Amino acid sequence: MNRFQKAKQYRELKPYEKKVRLINKQEKVMEQLSDDELRQKTDVFKQQLADGKKLNDIVIEAFAVVREAAKRVLGLRHYDVQLIGGLTLLDGNVSEMATGEGKTLVASLPSYVVALQGKGVHIITVNEYLASRDCELIGQVHEFLGLTVGLNVPMMSNEDKQKAYMCDITYGVGTEFGFDFLRDNTVSSVEQKVQRPYHFAIIDEVDSVLIDEARTPLIIAGKTKPSDRLYGVCSNVIKSFTEDVDYTFHRELKMVNFTDEGLNKCEKVFGVDNLFLLDHAALFHSLLQALRAQVLFERDVDYIIEDEEIKLVDMNTGRIMEGRSLSDGLHQAIEAKEGLPNTEENKTHASITIQNYYRMYPTLSGMTGTAKSDQRELQDVYNLDVVQIPTNRPSIREDNEDIVYLTMDNKYERITSEVIERHEKGQPILIGTTSILKSEEIAKQLDQHALKYQLLNAKSVEQEAKLISLAGQKDQITIATNMAGRGTDIMLGEGVAELGGLFVIGTERNESLRIDNQLKGRAGRQGDPGASQFIISLEDPLFIRYGEDILERSKKRLKSEADGRITSKSIHKVVQAVQATSEGLQQSFRDFNLNLEEVINDQRKVIYELRDNVLTVENALAFFKKQTEHIPHTFIEHFCPAETDPEDWAIDELQDALENILLSDVSLPDTIDDVEVLNKQVTAIWEAHDEIVTNYEANESIQDSVRGTGLFVIDTLWTKHLGTMEQFKQGIGIRQYQQDNPLDIFKKEGYTFFEAMYNDLQYDIARRLKGLLENVIKKEQALKQLADK
């Protein structure tokens, strides 16, 4: 940290340090209280807030109460730096705290204070194991102080979820909170909803949740049977295509697009004139998915085949994602590529990006060991500032300069010799890799020397956490993906400190410096000794994908030894430049996708508000009458425009259209030649229709049917619209070849699609309500005839 950064940190922390001194002064007072007296503080604080005090007025005493409760319940006392971390979270910041500094305990402080408002606090973790562990551990402190604590994880019943969300503090998995939001917007009654309005969230491993996971939106999908033949034909067509002739491949952003020649070939094969026409949207989408499956997805890297089934690999953890599949036909395109029968296709019913989901919280905060390098994105997207919290004890970890080799083989030889040398003296070693395949390659190298190791690879999260926690024991060699076991402390075994502590080996630089720093942070927790060493090569994926141009300019100046090690000091600047290129492109990619998603997000808000109105409005019939009363006059504008000669008006078509939605008699004379007269006649017909509908507004059974019909139409057309927008988004990059701005086109045409969908929605509701009431009237007439007989 340079002098400027130190000065900035000092200014940021000064007001928090002042509050910490005041909290410390309260410690003796709290120690004198009985358990009951300490617990009663919760009611006192709640009353103070009800009387008009702000959280800032009670925070000093409230933090002192939580610290004392943690000492009594868990035997853990918050360090001063943990109090600072808690105060920064309370202000809606990201607290950057080094690995092993006790972030889990930090969350107990602000969550207690905000929970006193009675509006709920969500503590969000990256997986079910950590959510359950933290809820069970820290939840004891909150329950001791009289607050309720809930857990929100997958596969819970609606009733259990509702109870969890009504608790003062709810722990859970980040994606599950998002899926619950989507599910709440597909329910058929208000009683089925599980969430209440958002208030305050604390995200553990905030960089992982808000940045790494933000590449993939949350999707709720239904199953539909795909066209096996279409996917098969598209796959066969694409297999004959050549890069730079039929398609372009942007390796840095992992994007593919057809060239004009490729598009012409596709149009010729399928006998169509223009693939961009809406009539051919499904075909174009299938072809593009076939191209993506062929070029972007590599077998045994992005997926494996097991029992005739495609199984996806999580690139962050290296684990197989059981039960997960790609949506919108991409999974089926991969199956076709591999000659496997097509499974049912995931059709998106509801979706939201990570960014748009978390921005719904009025106050958002988070904790991580590494966030400063992504501060700009956290600020721009989530309005989050990063505050660096000092360590409780000075860090003495030694982070060595990268050792860089020309080839992968050179690199593996050095990694193996480094492991052998350190293992001989008993020092524990953690080897970080970027994928499951790389883990296995390292394991093979160690097998050749009969070295025993633990391979964290497709394990359950509980096993993963247990194995990571043992990585600091004497003689232990652990091979793991960089993210494996995150959130679990590595404690040093007996005598390990004297051996130099845990030695971390990074086998590749990641696409983000932040993930490299997370790996380094595995060693040297709480002032422990430790060291990190990255041993990399110019054949690593990072350089192949992002460094081609940079290496081309630098290679002539690079000097190396006989074993392939590069000795030129300039290599470190090259590594930094390549990694910076990667980070910049990844952020640009996320920014571009977020801008596209903003269009859909605005549309989602309109649809979800409409849905909520349908669920909550007392008189659904009156609501839909209001929603559809403009349609008859819209028909007039379409069939009998004022600027057109009345002889050219389509009166018969207008009458047919009106009869589709109105219960009253629709009789329009052919002799009408005045738009004002026509509008008056149609208004009178609508008023007669309105009167008939009004007669049924007191019938609860009809109101329920109307509500159900409206929800069905909204959900059906919204699902179809999401499919259209997704197909349009996948092909939007093609427009760059036409020198158009893809974002401007997506906004403009996306609005046109939405407007058309919304008009269809209103018309379909009007048509179905007419049919529903018509059946009721027919039944009434039949019963009356029976009664008359």
CSV table of C-alpha atoms in Angstrom, one decimal, residues 167-456:
chain,number,residue,atom,x,y,z
A,167,CYS,CA,-37.7,-14.0,10.9
A,168,ASP,CA,-35.7,-10.9,12.0
A,169,ILE,CA,-32.6,-12.3,10.4
A,170,THR,CA,-32.6,-14.8,7.5
A,171,TYR,CA,-29.5,-16.7,6.4
A,172,GLY,CA,-29.4,-18.3,2.9
A,173,VAL,CA,-27.9,-19.0,-0.4
A,174,GLY,CA,-27.8,-15.9,-2.7
A,175,THR,CA,-29.3,-17.7,-5.8
A,176,GLU,CA,-32.1,-19.1,-3.7
A,177,PHE,CA,-33.2,-15.6,-2.6
A,178,GLY,CA,-33.3,-14.6,-6.3
A,179,PHE,CA,-35.2,-17.7,-7.4
A,180,ASP,CA,-37.8,-17.0,-4.6
A,181,PHE,CA,-38.3,-13.5,-6.1
A,182,LEU,CA,-38.9,-15.1,-9.5
A,183,ARG,CA,-41.2,-17.8,-8.1
A,184,ASP,CA,-43.1,-15.1,-6.1
A,185,ASN,CA,-43.9,-13.5,-9.5
A,186,THR,CA,-45.4,-16.6,-11.0
A,187,VAL,CA,-47.8,-17.5,-8.1
A,188,SER,CA,-51.6,-17.6,-8.6
A,189,SER,CA,-52.5,-16.1,-5.2
A,190,VAL,CA,-50.9,-13.6,-2.8
A,191,GLU,CA,-50.9,-16.2,-0.1
A,192,GLN,CA,-48.4,-18.3,-2.0
A,193,LYS,CA,-45.7,-15.6,-1.9
A,194,VAL,CA,-42.8,-16.2,0.5
A,195,GLN,CA,-40.9,-12.9,0.5
A,196,ARG,CA,-41.7,-9.6,2.1
A,197,PRO,CA,-40.3,-6.2,0.9
A,198,TYR,CA,-36.5,-6.0,0.8
A,199,HIS,CA,-34.7,-4.0,3.4
A,200,PHE,CA,-31.1,-4.8,4.2
A,201,ALA,CA,-28.6,-7.5,2.9
A,202,ILE,CA,-25.1,-8.5,3.9
A,203,ILE,CA,-23.4,-10.6,1.3
A,204,ASP,CA,-20.5,-12.8,2.4
A,205,GLU,CA,-17.9,-13.3,-0.4
A,206,VAL,CA,-19.5,-10.3,-2.0
A,207,ASP,CA,-17.1,-10.3,-5.0
A,208,SER,CA,-18.0,-13.9,-5.8
A,209,VAL,CA,-21.7,-13.2,-5.7
A,210,LEU,CA,-21.9,-9.8,-7.3
A,211,ILE,CA,-19.1,-10.1,-9.9
A,212,ASP,CA,-18.2,-13.8,-10.6
A,213,GLU,CA,-21.8,-15.1,-10.5
A,214,ALA,CA,-23.1,-12.0,-12.3
A,215,ARG,CA,-22.1,-13.5,-15.7
A,216,THR,CA,-25.1,-15.9,-15.5
A,217,PRO,CA,-28.7,-14.7,-14.9
A,218,LEU,CA,-31.1,-16.5,-12.6
A,219,ILE,CA,-33.6,-18.4,-14.7
A,220,ILE,CA,-36.8,-20.4,-13.9
A,221,ALA,CA,-37.6,-22.6,-16.8
A,222,GLY,CA,-40.2,-25.0,-17.9
A,223,LYS,CA,-39.6,-28.1,-20.0
A,224,THR,CA,-40.7,-28.3,-23.7
A,225,LYS,CA,-39.9,-31.0,-26.2
A,226,PRO,CA,-37.4,-29.7,-28.8
A,227,SER,CA,-37.2,-30.5,-32.5
A,228,ASP,CA,-34.5,-33.2,-32.5
A,229,ARG,CA,-34.3,-33.0,-36.3
A,230,LEU,CA,-33.8,-29.2,-36.4
A,231,TYR,CA,-30.9,-29.3,-33.8
A,232,GLY,CA,-29.4,-32.2,-35.6
A,233,VAL,CA,-29.5,-30.5,-39.0
A,234,CYS,CA,-28.2,-27.2,-37.7
A,235,SER,CA,-25.3,-29.0,-36.0
A,236,ASN,CA,-24.3,-30.9,-39.2
A,237,VAL,CA,-24.4,-27.6,-41.1
A,238,ILE,CA,-22.2,-25.8,-38.6
A,239,LYS,CA,-19.6,-28.6,-38.4
A,240,SER,CA,-18.5,-27.8,-42.0
A,241,PHE,CA,-18.0,-24.1,-41.2
A,242,THR,CA,-14.5,-22.5,-41.0
A,243,GLU,CA,-13.3,-19.8,-38.7
A,244,ASP,CA,-12.8,-16.4,-40.3
A,245,VAL,CA,-14.6,-17.6,-43.4
A,246,ASP,CA,-18.1,-18.6,-42.1
A,247,TYR,CA,-17.8,-17.2,-38.6
A,248,THR,CA,-15.7,-15.0,-36.4
A,249,PHE,CA,-14.5,-16.0,-32.9
A,250,HIS,CA,-13.7,-13.4,-30.3
A,251,ARG,CA,-11.6,-15.4,-27.9
A,252,GLU,CA,-11.3,-12.8,-25.3
A,253,LEU,CA,-15.1,-12.4,-24.8
A,254,LYS,CA,-16.0,-15.9,-25.9
A,255,MET,CA,-18.3,-14.6,-28.6
A,256,VAL,CA,-19.1,-16.1,-32.0
A,257,ASN,CA,-20.9,-14.5,-34.9
A,258,PHE,CA,-21.7,-15.5,-38.5
A,259,THR,CA,-19.9,-13.7,-41.3
A,260,ASP,CA,-21.9,-12.6,-44.4
A,261,GLU,CA,-20.6,-15.7,-46.2
A,262,GLY,CA,-21.7,-18.0,-43.3
A,263,LEU,CA,-25.2,-16.4,-43.3
A,264,ASN,CA,-25.5,-16.9,-47.0
A,265,LYS,CA,-24.6,-20.6,-46.7
A,266,CYS,CA,-27.3,-21.0,-43.9
A,267,GLU,CA,-29.9,-19.2,-46.0
A,268,LYS,CA,-29.0,-21.4,-49.0
A,269,VAL,CA,-29.2,-24.7,-47.0
A,270,PHE,CA,-32.6,-23.8,-45.5
A,271,GLY,CA,-34.0,-22.1,-48.6
A,272,VAL,CA,-34.8,-18.8,-47.0
A,273,ASP,CA,-34.1,-15.2,-48.3
A,274,ASN,CA,-33.3,-13.4,-45.0
A,275,LEU,CA,-32.6,-15.1,-41.7
A,276,PHE,CA,-33.1,-11.8,-39.9
A,277,LEU,CA,-36.8,-11.7,-40.6
A,278,LEU,CA,-39.0,-12.5,-37.6
A,279,ASP,CA,-40.5,-15.4,-39.4
A,280,HIS,CA,-37.1,-17.2,-39.3
A,281,ALA,CA,-36.2,-16.1,-35.7
A,282,ALA,CA,-36.4,-19.7,-34.4
A,283,LEU,CA,-34.2,-21.1,-37.2
A,284,PHE,CA,-31.6,-18.4,-36.8
A,285,HIS,CA,-31.6,-18.9,-33.0
A,286,SER,CA,-31.0,-22.7,-33.5
A,287,LEU,CA,-28.2,-22.1,-36.0
A,288,LEU,CA,-26.5,-19.6,-33.6
A,289,GLN,CA,-26.8,-22.0,-30.7
A,290,ALA,CA,-25.3,-24.8,-32.9
A,291,LEU,CA,-22.4,-22.4,-33.7
A,292,ARG,CA,-21.9,-21.6,-30.0
A,293,ALA,CA,-22.0,-25.2,-29.0
A,294,GLN,CA,-19.4,-26.1,-31.6
A,295,VAL,CA,-17.0,-23.3,-30.9
A,296,LEU,CA,-17.4,-22.1,-27.3
A,297,PHE,CA,-18.0,-25.4,-25.4
A,298,GLU,CA,-15.2,-27.9,-25.2
A,299,ARG,CA,-15.7,-31.4,-24.0
A,300,ASP,CA,-14.0,-32.3,-20.7
A,301,VAL,CA,-13.5,-28.6,-20.0
A,302,ASP,CA,-16.9,-27.0,-20.1
A,303,TYR,CA,-18.8,-30.3,-19.8
A,304,ILE,CA,-18.4,-34.0,-19.6
A,305,ILE,CA,-20.4,-36.9,-21.0
A,306,GLU,CA,-21.5,-39.4,-18.4
A,307,ASP,CA,-24.1,-42.2,-19.0
A,308,GLU,CA,-25.1,-40.6,-22.4
A,309,GLU,CA,-25.8,-37.3,-20.6
A,310,ILE,CA,-24.2,-33.9,-20.9
A,311,LYS,CA,-23.0,-32.7,-17.4
A,312,LEU,CA,-21.9,-29.1,-17.0
A,313,VAL,CA,-18.7,-28.2,-15.1
A,314,ASP,CA,-18.6,-25.2,-12.8
A,315,MET,CA,-15.6,-23.2,-14.0
A,316,ASN,CA,-15.2,-21.4,-10.6
A,317,THR,CA,-15.1,-24.6,-8.5
A,318,GLY,CA,-14.3,-27.3,-10.9
A,319,ARG,CA,-17.3,-29.3,-9.6
A,320,ILE,CA,-19.9,-31.1,-11.7
A,321,MET,CA,-23.2,-29.1,-11.6
A,322,GLU,CA,-25.6,-32.0,-11.0
A,323,GLY,CA,-29.1,-31.4,-12.4
A,324,ARG,CA,-28.1,-28.1,-14.1
A,325,SER,CA,-28.6,-27.5,-17.8
A,326,LEU,CA,-28.2,-24.6,-20.2
A,327,SER,CA,-31.4,-22.9,-21.4
A,328,ASP,CA,-32.9,-21.7,-24.7
A,329,GLY,CA,-31.7,-24.7,-26.7
A,330,LEU,CA,-28.0,-24.4,-26.0
A,331,HIS,CA,-27.9,-27.6,-24.1
A,332,GLN,CA,-29.7,-29.4,-26.9
A,333,ALA,CA,-27.3,-28.0,-29.4
A,334,ILE,CA,-24.4,-29.5,-27.4
A,335,GLU,CA,-26.3,-32.8,-27.3
A,336,ALA,CA,-26.7,-32.7,-31.1
A,337,LYS,CA,-23.0,-31.9,-31.5
A,338,GLU,CA,-22.1,-35.0,-29.5
A,339,GLY,CA,-24.6,-37.2,-31.3
A,340,LEU,CA,-26.8,-37.7,-28.2
A,341,PRO,CA,-30.6,-37.7,-28.1
A,342,ASN,CA,-32.1,-34.4,-27.2
A,343,THR,CA,-33.5,-33.9,-23.7
A,344,GLU,CA,-36.4,-31.6,-23.0
A,345,GLU,CA,-35.5,-28.0,-23.6
A,346,ASN,CA,-35.5,-25.3,-20.8
A,347,LYS,CA,-37.9,-22.6,-21.8
A,348,THR,CA,-37.4,-19.4,-19.7
A,349,HIS,CA,-40.5,-18.5,-17.7
A,350,ALA,CA,-38.9,-15.9,-15.5
A,351,SER,CA,-35.4,-14.5,-15.3
A,352,ILE,CA,-33.4,-11.7,-13.7
A,353,THR,CA,-29.7,-10.8,-13.7
A,354,ILE,CA,-27.7,-10.9,-10.4
A,355,GLN,CA,-27.1,-7.1,-10.8
A,356,ASN,CA,-30.8,-6.2,-11.1
A,357,TYR,CA,-31.8,-8.5,-8.3
A,358,TYR,CA,-29.5,-7.1,-5.7
A,359,ARG,CA,-30.1,-3.5,-6.7
A,360,MET,CA,-33.7,-4.0,-5.4
A,361,TYR,CA,-32.3,-3.9,-1.8
A,362,PRO,CA,-32.6,-0.4,-0.3
A,363,THR,CA,-29.3,-1.0,1.6
A,364,LEU,CA,-26.7,-3.5,0.4
A,365,SER,CA,-23.4,-4.4,2.0
A,366,GLY,CA,-20.8,-7.1,1.8
A,367,MET,CA,-17.6,-8.7,3.0
A,368,THR,CA,-14.7,-10.3,1.2
A,369,GLY,CA,-11.0,-10.7,1.4
A,370,THR,CA,-10.5,-9.1,-2.0
A,371,ALA,CA,-12.6,-6.3,-3.5
A,372,LYS,CA,-10.4,-3.3,-4.0
A,373,SER,CA,-9.3,-4.3,-7.5
A,374,ASP,CA,-13.0,-4.4,-8.5
A,375,GLN,CA,-14.0,-1.2,-6.7
A,376,ARG,CA,-15.1,0.7,-9.8
A,377,GLU,CA,-17.5,-2.0,-10.9
A,378,LEU,CA,-19.0,-2.4,-7.4
A,379,GLN,CA,-19.5,1.4,-7.2
A,380,ASP,CA,-20.8,1.8,-10.8
A,381,VAL,CA,-23.2,-1.1,-10.7
A,382,TYR,CA,-24.2,-1.5,-7.0
A,383,ASN,CA,-23.3,1.9,-5.5
A,384,LEU,CA,-21.0,0.1,-3.1
A,385,ASP,CA,-17.8,1.7,-1.7
A,386,VAL,CA,-14.9,-0.6,-0.6
A,387,VAL,CA,-13.4,0.1,2.8
A,388,GLN,CA,-10.1,-1.8,3.6
A,389,ILE,CA,-10.1,-3.0,7.2
A,390,PRO,CA,-6.7,-3.5,8.9
A,391,THR,CA,-5.8,-7.0,10.0
A,392,ASN,CA,-6.0,-7.8,13.7
A,393,ARG,CA,-2.3,-8.9,13.6
A,394,PRO,CA,0.2,-7.7,11.0
A,395,SER,CA,0.4,-10.0,8.0
A,396,ILE,CA,3.8,-11.7,7.7
A,397,ARG,CA,2.9,-13.8,4.6
A,398,GLU,CA,5.6,-13.7,2.0
A,399,ASP,CA,4.2,-13.3,-1.5
A,400,ASN,CA,7.0,-14.3,-3.9
A,401,GLU,CA,7.5,-12.9,-7.4
A,402,ASP,CA,6.0,-15.0,-10.2
A,403,ILE,CA,8.2,-17.7,-11.7
A,404,VAL,CA,7.4,-17.8,-15.5
A,405,TYR,CA,8.4,-20.5,-17.9
A,406,LEU,CA,8.1,-20.7,-21.7
A,407,THR,CA,6.2,-24.1,-21.8
A,408,MET,CA,3.7,-26.0,-19.8
A,409,ASP,CA,6.1,-28.9,-19.4
A,410,ASN,CA,8.8,-26.6,-18.0
A,411,LYS,CA,6.2,-25.3,-15.5
A,412,TYR,CA,5.0,-28.7,-14.3
A,413,GLU,CA,8.6,-29.8,-13.8
A,414,ARG,CA,9.3,-26.8,-11.5
A,415,ILE,CA,6.0,-27.3,-9.6
A,416,THR,CA,6.8,-30.9,-8.9
A,417,SER,CA,10.3,-30.1,-7.7
A,418,GLU,CA,9.0,-27.3,-5.5
A,419,VAL,CA,6.5,-29.7,-3.9
A,420,ILE,CA,9.1,-32.4,-3.4
A,421,GLU,CA,11.5,-30.0,-1.7
A,422,ARG,CA,9.0,-28.6,0.7
A,423,HIS,CA,7.3,-31.9,1.4
A,424,GLU,CA,10.5,-33.5,2.5
A,425,LYS,CA,10.7,-31.1,5.4
A,426,GLY,CA,7.0,-31.6,6.2
A,427,GLN,CA,5.7,-28.1,5.2
A,428,PRO,CA,2.0,-28.3,4.2
A,429,ILE,CA,1.4,-27.3,0.5
A,430,LEU,CA,-1.8,-26.1,-1.1
A,431,ILE,CA,-1.8,-26.2,-4.9
A,432,GLY,CA,-4.4,-23.9,-6.6
A,433,THR,CA,-5.6,-24.7,-10.1
A,434,THR,CA,-8.2,-23.1,-12.4
A,435,SER,CA,-10.2,-26.1,-13.3
A,436,ILE,CA,-11.0,-29.8,-12.5
A,437,LEU,CA,-8.8,-30.9,-15.5
A,438,LYS,CA,-5.8,-28.9,-14.4
A,439,SER,CA,-6.2,-30.4,-10.9
A,440,GLU,CA,-6.0,-33.9,-12.4
A,441,GLU,CA,-3.0,-32.9,-14.5
A,442,ILE,CA,-1.1,-31.8,-11.4
A,443,ALA,CA,-2.2,-35.0,-9.6
A,444,LYS,CA,-0.7,-37.1,-12.4
A,445,GLN,CA,2.6,-35.2,-12.1
A,446,LEU,CA,2.7,-36.0,-8.3
A,447,ASP,CA,1.7,-39.6,-8.9
A,448,GLN,CA,4.9,-40.1,-10.9
A,449,HIS,CA,6.9,-39.4,-7.7
A,450,ALA,CA,4.6,-41.4,-5.4
A,451,LEU,CA,3.5,-38.3,-3.5
A,452,LYS,CA,0.3,-38.6,-1.4
A,453,TYR,CA,-2.1,-35.8,-1.7
A,454,GLN,CA,-5.8,-34.8,-1.2
A,455,LEU,CA,-7.6,-33.9,-4.5
A,456,LEU,CA,-10.6,-31.6,-4.0
